[in-house]
Short mmCIF file of C-alpha atoms (C1' of nucleotides) in Angstrom, two decimals:
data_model
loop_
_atom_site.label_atom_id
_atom_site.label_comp_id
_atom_site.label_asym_id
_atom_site.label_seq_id
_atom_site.Cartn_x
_atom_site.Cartn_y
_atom_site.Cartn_z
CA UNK M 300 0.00 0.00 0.00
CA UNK M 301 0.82 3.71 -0.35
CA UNK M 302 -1.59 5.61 -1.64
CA UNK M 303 -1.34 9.71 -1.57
CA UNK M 304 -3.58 11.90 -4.37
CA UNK M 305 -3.67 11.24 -7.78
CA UNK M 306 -5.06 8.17 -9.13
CA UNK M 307 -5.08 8.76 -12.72
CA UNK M 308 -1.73 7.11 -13.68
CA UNK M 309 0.59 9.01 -16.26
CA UNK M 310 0.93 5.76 -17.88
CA UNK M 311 -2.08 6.14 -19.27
CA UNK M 312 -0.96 9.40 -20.66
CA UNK M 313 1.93 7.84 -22.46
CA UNK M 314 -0.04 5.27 -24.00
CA UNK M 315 -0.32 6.32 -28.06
CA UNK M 316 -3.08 6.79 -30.19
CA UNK M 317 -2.61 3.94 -32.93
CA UNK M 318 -3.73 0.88 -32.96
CA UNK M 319 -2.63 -1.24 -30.33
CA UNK M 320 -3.57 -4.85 -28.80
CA UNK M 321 -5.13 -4.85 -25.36
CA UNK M 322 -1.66 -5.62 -24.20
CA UNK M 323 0.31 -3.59 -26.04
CA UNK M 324 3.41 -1.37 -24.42
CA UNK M 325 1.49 1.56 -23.13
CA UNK M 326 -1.65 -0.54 -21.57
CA UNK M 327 -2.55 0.06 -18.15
CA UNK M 328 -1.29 -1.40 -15.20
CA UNK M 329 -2.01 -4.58 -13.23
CA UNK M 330 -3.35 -3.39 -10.12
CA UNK M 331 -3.48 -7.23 -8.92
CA UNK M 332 -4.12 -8.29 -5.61
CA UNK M 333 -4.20 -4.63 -4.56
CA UNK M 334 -7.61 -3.78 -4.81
CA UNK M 335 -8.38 -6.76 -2.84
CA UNK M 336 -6.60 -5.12 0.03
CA UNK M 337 -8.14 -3.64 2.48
CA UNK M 338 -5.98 -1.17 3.45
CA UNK M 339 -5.32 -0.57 0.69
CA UNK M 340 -8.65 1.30 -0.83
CA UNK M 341 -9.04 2.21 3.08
CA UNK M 342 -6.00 4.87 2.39
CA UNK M 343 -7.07 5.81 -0.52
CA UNK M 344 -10.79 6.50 0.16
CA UNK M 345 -9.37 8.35 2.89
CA UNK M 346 -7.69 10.45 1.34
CA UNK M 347 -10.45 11.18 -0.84
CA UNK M 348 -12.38 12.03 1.57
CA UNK M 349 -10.32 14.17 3.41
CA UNK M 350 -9.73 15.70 0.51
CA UNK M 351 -13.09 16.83 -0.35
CA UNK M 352 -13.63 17.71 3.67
CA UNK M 353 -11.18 20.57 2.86
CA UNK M 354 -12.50 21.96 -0.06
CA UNK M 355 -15.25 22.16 1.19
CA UNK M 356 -14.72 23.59 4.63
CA UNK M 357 -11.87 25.87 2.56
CA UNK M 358 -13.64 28.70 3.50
CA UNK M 359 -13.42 28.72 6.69
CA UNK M 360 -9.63 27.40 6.82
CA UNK M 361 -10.00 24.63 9.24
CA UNK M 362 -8.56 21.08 8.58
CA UNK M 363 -10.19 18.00 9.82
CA UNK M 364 -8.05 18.00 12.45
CA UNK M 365 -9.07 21.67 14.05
CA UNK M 366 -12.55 21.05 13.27
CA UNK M 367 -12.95 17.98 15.67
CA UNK M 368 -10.71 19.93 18.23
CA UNK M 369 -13.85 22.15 17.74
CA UNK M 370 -16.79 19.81 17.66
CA UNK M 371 -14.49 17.94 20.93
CA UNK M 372 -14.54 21.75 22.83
CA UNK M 373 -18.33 22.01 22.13
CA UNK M 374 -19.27 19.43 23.72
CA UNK M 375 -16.68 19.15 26.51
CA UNK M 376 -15.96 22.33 27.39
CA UNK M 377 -13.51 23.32 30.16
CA UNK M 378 -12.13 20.02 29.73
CA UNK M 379 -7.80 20.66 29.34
CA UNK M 380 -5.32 19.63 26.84
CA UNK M 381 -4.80 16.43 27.77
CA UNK M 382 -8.08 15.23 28.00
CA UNK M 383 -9.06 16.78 24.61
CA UNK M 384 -5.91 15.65 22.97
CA UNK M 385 -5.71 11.92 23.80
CA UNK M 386 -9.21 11.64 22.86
CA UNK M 387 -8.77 12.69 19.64
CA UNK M 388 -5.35 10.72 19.41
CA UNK M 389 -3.14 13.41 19.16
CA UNK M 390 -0.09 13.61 21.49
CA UNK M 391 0.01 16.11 24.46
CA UNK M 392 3.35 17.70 22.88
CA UNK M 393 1.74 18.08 19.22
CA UNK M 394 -1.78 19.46 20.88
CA UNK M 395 0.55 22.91 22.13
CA UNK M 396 1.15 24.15 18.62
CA UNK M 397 -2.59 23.15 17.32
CA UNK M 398 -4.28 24.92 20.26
CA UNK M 399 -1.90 28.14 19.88
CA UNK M 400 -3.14 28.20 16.48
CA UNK M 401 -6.64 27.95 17.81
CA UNK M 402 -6.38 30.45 20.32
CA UNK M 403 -4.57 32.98 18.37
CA UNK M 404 -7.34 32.68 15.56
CA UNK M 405 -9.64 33.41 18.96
CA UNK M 406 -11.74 30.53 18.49
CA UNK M 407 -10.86 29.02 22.02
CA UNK M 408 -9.40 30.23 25.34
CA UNK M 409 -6.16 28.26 27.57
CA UNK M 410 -7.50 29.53 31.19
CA UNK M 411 -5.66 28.20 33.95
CA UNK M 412 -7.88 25.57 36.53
CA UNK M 413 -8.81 26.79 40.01
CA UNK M 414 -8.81 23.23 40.77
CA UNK M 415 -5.59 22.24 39.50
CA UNK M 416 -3.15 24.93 38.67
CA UNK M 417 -1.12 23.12 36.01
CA UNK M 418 -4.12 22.58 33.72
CA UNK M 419 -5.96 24.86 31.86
CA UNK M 420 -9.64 24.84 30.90
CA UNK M 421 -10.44 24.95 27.16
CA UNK M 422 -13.30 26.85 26.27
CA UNK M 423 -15.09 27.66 23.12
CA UNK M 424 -15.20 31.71 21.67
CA UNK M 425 -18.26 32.69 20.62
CA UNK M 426 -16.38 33.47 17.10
CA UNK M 427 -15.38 29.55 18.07
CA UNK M 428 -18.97 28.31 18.32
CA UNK M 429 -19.65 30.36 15.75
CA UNK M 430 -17.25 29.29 13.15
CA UNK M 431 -17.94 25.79 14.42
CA UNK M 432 -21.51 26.28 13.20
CA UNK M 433 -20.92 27.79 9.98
CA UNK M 434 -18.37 24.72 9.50
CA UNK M 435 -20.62 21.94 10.69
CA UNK M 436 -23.24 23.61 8.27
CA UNK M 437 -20.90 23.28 5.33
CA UNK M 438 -19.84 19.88 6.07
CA UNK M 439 -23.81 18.76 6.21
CA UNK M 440 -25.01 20.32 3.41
CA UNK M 441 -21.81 20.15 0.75
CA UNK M 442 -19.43 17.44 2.39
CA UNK M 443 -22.05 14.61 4.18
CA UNK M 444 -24.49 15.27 1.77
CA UNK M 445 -22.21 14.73 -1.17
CA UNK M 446 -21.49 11.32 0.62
CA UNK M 447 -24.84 9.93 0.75
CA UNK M 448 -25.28 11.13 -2.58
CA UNK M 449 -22.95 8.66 -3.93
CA UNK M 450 -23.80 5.78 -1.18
CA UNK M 451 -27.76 6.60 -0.21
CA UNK M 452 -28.10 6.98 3.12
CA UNK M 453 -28.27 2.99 4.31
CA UNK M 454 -25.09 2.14 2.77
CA UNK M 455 -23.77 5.01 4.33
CA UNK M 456 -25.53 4.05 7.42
CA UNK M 457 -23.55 0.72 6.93
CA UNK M 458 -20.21 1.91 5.98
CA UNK M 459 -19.85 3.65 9.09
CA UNK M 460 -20.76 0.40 11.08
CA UNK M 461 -18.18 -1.02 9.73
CA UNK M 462 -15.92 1.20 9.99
CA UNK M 463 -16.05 1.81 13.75
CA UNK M 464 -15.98 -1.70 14.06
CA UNK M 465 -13.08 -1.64 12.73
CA UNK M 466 -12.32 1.44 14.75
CA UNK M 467 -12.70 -0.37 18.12
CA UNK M 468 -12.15 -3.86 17.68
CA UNK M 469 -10.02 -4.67 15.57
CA UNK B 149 -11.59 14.69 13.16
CA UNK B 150 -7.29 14.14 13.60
CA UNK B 151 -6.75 11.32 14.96
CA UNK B 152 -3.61 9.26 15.12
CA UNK B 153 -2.76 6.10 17.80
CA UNK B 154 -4.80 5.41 20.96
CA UNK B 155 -8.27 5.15 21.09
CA UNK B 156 -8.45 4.23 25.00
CA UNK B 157 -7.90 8.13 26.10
CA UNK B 158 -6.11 9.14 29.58
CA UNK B 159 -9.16 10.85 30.70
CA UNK B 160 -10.82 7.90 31.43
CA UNK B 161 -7.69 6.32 33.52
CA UNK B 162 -7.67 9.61 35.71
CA UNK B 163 -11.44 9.02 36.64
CA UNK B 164 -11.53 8.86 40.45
CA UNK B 165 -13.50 5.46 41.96
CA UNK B 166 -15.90 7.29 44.33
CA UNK B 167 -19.26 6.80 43.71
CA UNK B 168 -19.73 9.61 40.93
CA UNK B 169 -22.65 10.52 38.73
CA UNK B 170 -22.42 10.24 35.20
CA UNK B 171 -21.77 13.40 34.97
CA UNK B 172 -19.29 13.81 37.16
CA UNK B 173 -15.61 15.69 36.90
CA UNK B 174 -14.16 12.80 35.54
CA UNK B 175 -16.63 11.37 33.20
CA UNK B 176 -15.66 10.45 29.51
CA UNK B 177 -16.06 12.80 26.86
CA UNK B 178 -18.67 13.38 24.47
CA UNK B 179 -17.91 12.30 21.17
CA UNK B 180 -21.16 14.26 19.46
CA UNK B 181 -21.12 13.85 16.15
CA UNK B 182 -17.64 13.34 15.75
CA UNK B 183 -18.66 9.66 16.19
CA UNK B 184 -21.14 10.33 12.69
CA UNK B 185 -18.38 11.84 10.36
CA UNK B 186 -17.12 9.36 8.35
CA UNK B 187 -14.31 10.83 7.46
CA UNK B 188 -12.72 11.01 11.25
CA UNK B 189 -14.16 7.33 11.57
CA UNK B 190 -12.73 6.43 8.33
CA UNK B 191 -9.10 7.74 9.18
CA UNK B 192 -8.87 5.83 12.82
CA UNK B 193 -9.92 2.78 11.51
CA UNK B 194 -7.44 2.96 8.53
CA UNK B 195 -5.04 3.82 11.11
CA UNK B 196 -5.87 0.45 13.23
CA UNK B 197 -5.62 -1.60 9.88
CA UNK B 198 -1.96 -0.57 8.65
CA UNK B 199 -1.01 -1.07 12.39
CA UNK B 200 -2.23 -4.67 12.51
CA UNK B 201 -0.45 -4.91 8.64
CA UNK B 202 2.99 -3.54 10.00
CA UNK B 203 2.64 -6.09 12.71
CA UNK B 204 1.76 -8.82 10.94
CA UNK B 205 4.31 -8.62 8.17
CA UNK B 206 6.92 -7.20 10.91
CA UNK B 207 8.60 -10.33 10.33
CA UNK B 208 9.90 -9.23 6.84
CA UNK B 209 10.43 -5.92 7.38
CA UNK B 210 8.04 -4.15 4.94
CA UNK B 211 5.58 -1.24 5.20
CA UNK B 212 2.72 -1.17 2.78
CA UNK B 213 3.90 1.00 0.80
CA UNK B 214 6.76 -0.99 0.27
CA UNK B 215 4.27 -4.26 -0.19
CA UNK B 216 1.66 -2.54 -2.68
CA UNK B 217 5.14 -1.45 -4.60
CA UNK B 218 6.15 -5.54 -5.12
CA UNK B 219 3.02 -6.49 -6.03
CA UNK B 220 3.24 -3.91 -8.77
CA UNK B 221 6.19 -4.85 -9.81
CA UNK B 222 5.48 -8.51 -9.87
CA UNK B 223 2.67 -7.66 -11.67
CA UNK B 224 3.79 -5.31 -14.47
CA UNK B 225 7.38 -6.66 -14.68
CA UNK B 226 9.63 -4.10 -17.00
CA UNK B 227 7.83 -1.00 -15.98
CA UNK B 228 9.45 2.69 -15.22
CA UNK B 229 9.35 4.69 -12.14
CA UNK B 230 7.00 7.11 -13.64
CA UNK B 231 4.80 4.29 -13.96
CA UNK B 232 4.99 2.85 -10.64
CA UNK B 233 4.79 5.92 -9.06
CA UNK B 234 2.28 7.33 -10.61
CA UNK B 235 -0.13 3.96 -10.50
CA UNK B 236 -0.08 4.33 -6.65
CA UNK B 237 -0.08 8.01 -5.95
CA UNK B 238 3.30 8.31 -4.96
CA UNK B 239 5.60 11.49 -6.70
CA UNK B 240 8.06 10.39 -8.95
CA UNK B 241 10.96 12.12 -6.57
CA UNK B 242 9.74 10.72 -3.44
CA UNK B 243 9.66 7.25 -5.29
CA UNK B 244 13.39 7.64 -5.37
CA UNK B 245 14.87 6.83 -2.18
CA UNK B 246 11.79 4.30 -1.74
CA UNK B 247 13.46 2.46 -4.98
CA UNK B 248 16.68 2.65 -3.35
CA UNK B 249 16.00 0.82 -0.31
CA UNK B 250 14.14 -1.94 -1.81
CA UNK B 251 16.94 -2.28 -4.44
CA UNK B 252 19.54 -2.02 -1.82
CA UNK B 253 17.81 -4.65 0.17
CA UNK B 254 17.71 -6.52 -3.40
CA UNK B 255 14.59 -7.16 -3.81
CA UNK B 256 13.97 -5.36 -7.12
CA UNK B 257 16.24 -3.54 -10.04
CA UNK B 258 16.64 -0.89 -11.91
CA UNK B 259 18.07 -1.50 -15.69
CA UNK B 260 18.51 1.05 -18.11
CA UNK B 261 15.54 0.83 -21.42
CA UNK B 262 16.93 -0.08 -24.54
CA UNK B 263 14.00 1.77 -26.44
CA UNK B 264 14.05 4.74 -23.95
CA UNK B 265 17.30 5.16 -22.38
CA UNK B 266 16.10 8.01 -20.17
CA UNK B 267 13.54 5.57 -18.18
CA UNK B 268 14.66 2.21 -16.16
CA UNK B 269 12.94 -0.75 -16.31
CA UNK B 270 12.26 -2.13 -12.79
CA UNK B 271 12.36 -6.21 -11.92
CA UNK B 272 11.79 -7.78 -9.00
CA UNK B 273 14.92 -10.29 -8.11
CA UNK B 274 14.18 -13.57 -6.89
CA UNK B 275 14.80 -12.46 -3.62
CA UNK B 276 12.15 -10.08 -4.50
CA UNK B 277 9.68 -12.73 -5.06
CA UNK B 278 10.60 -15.10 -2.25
CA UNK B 279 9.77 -12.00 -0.19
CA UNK B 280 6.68 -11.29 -1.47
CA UNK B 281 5.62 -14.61 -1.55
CA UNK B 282 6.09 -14.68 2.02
CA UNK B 283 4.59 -11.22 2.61
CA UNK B 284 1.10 -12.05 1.00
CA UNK B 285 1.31 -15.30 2.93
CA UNK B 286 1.29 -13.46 6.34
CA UNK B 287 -1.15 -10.67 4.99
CA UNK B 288 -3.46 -13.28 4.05
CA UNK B 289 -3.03 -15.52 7.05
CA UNK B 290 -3.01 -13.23 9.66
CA UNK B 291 -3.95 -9.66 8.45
CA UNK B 292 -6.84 -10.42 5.92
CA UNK B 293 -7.75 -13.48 8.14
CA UNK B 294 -8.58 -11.18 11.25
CA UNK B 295 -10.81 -8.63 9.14
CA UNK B 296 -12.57 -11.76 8.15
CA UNK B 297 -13.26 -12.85 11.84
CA UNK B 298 -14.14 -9.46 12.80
CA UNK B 299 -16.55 -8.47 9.29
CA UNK B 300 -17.49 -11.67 8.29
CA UNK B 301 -16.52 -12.45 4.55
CA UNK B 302 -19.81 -10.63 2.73
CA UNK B 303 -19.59 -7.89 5.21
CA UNK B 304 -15.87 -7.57 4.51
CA UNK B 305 -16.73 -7.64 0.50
CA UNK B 306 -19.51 -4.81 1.11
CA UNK B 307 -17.26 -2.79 2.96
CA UNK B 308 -14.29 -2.99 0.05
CA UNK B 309 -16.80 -2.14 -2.74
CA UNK B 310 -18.09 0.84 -0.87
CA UNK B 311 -14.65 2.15 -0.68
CA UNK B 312 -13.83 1.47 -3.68
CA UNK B 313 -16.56 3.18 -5.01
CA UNK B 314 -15.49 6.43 -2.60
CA UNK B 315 -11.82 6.16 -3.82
CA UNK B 316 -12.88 5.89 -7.53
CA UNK B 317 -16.22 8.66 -7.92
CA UNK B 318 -15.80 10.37 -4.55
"C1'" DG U 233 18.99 20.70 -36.15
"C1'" DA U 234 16.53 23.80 -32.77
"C1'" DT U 235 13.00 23.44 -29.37
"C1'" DA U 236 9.88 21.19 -26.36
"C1'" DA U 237 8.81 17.33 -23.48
"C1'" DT U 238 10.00 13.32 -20.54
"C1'" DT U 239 12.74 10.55 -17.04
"C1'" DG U 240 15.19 10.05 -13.05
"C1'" DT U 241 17.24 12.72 -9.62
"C1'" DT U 242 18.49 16.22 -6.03
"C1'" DA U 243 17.40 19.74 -2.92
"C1'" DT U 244 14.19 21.71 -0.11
"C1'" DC U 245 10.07 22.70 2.39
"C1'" DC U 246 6.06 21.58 5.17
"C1'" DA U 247 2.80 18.74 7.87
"C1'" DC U 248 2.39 15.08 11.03
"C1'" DC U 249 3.92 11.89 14.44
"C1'" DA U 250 6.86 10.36 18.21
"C1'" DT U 251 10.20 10.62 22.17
"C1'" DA U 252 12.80 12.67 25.81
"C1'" DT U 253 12.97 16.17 28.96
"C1'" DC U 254 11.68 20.11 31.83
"C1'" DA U 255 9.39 23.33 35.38
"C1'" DA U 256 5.31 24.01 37.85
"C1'" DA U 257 1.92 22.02 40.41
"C1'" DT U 258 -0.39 18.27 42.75
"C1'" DG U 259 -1.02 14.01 45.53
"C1'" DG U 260 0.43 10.29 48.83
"C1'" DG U 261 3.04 8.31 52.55
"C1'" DC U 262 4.97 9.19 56.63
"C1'" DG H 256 4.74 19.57 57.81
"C1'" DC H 257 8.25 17.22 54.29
"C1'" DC H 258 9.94 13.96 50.64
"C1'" DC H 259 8.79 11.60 46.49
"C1'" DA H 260 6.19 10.16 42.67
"C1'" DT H 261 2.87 11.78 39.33
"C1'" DT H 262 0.58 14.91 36.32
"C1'" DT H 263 0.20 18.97 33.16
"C1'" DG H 264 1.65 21.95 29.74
"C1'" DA H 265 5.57 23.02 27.16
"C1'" DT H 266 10.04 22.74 24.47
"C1'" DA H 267 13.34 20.66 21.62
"C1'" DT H 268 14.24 17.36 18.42
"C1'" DG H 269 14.10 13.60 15.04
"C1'" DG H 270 11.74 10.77 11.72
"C1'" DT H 271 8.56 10.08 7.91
"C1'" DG H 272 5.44 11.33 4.06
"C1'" DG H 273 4.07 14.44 0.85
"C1'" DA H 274 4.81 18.47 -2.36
"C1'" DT H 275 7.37 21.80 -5.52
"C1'" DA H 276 11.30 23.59 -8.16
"C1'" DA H 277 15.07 22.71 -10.73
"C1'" DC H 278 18.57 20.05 -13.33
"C1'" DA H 279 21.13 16.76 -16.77
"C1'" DA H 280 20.36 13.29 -19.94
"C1'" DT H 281 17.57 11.67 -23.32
"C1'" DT H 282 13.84 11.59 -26.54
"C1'" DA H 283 10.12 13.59 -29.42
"C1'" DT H 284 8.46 17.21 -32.52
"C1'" DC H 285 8.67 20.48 -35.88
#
DNA sequence: GATAATTGTTATCCACCATATCAAATGGGC
DNA sequence: GCCCATTTGATATGGTGGATAACAATTATC
C-alpha cells in the first residue's frame, strides 16, 4: 500500500493513439491483488475524503483535524489539553502548537484551573462556536451530503458500522 | 476529526473510583457527532488496519507502501518509475529513495531501457519474489484473516466495494 | 537541427507523528 | 509539615510522508 492523491496514472498518458492490442506497451497497469486489500482502498478513500472535507470547509480554513478539536470543545468544554488531545489521538506535545493556532485565531481560550493549577480549561469563543456552526453547516449540506449522494443513506448508514468496528475492535 | 494512535484516552484512567454521577468531573467525553463523520471514523480505523499490517508482516520488514510497490512490480514486470509511481499516488521524486531501499535490500532492479534510455525498467529479483511470496502469505493468514473474523466475509466484500466506489467517484 | 517534453534525480520545504525532557503544580506516605 | 512520585503543559528534536522547483540526460516534434 501507499496511496497519496492522484489516481489517474501518467501511464495512461503515455499510451499512443494507434492501434494497439489490449496488451500492447502503453496498456494500463495490473493493479493485482491490490484492490483486494483492504488497506489498501481504506488509504485511498481516505484520502479522498479528506480531501473533499477541505474543499469544502476551505472557507473557513479549518482542517479535519481543528474542526474535531472544535466539535471535541463544544461538547466538553472546560475540559484541558490532555483530556481533549488523547481523545482525539493526538499527542500532548503536538496538541501545544494546534491549540496556539486555535487560540490565536480566537476561536478558544487556555485559562488556567482553580482546581488544579497546572491545567488549563479549554473553552469555546463565541467566534469559536460560531465558526464551528458555519463549519458543521458546510460539512452537512456540501461534504455529508455529497457522501450519501454517492452511497444513499443505508449504505452510508452501513459503511460507518463497519468502519467503527473496525475502529474499536479490531 | 485528527486522529492518530490510541483510542483508549487518559481521561478515562484519571477518573476517580468514588461513587460519581455520570456526569461527574471525571466522566468520559462526548464524542457528538464526531462519532457520525465518516471521514474522522474512516481515518482511525485505517489507522488500526496498517497497524495490525505492519505487525503482521513485521517479520519481513516491509511497510505497505513498500508491499503494494512488489506487487506492482510482480505484476507489471519491466515498468518505469513514472509508472509505478504514478499507479499508486506516490511522486516520482519521493519514489526515489523508496526504490533505493528496496533495491539495496535486493529485492527489485533498476536497468537502463533499450527503447528509452532516459527511463529504467524495474524487476523484481528472486529475492524479490521469495519475499513477497512470504509477505502475502502473512497478509493473508493473519492480516486479511482477522478482518474476516471481525466483518465476516460478505460484510468484509460490502465494505471494500463501498470504498472502492469512494476512492474511484468520490 | 533547434526546441519542447520526458525521465530520473536532487534539494528543499512543510505537515504530522513520536520521544525525551523540563518546570510548575499536585497528591500520597509518613 | 516534608519527601517523592505523578501529572500537566511546554520545548526541543528527530523521523517520515508528501509536495514543488530545478537540473542533466535523453527523446520527441517540428
Amino acid at each position: 500500500m501507499t496511496v497519496s492523491r492522484s489516481a489517474t496514472a501518467g501511464g495512461a498518458k503515455a499510451r499512443k493513439e494507434a492501434g494497439e492490442t489490449a496488451t500492447g506497451e502503453g496498456a494500463a497497469l495490473q493493479m493485482g491483488e491490490l484492490s483486494e486489500l483492504l488497506g489498501y482502498v481504506l488509504k485511498r478513500a481516505q484520502l479522498r475524503v479528506f480531501e473533499d472535507f477541505l474543499r469544502c470547509v476551505a472557507p473557513l480554513q479549518l482542517t479535519p483535524a481543528q474542526f474535531s478539536v472544535l466539535l471535541l470543545l463544544d461538547r466538553n468544554p472546560g475540559r484541558n489539553q490532555t483530556e481533549i488531545a488523547s481523545t482525539l489521538g493526538i499527542l500532548r506535545p503536538n496538541f501545544v502548537a494546534m491549540l496556539d493556532g486555535l487560540e490565536s485565531r480566537d476561536l478558544c481560550t487556555r485559562t488556567r484551573s482553580a482546581n488544579d493549577r497546572r491545567s488549563h480549561n479549554l473553552v469555546l469563543t463565541d467566534k469559536g462556536k460560531a465558526v464551528l456552526a458555519r463549519a458543521k453547516r458546510l460539512v452537512a449540506t456540501k461534504h455529508e451530503a455529497r457522501l450519501n449522494e454517492l452511497l444513499g443513506p443505508e449504505s452510508r448508514a452501513t459503511l460507518l458500522s463497519m468502519l467503527t468496528r473496525i475502529a474499536r475492535e479490531f
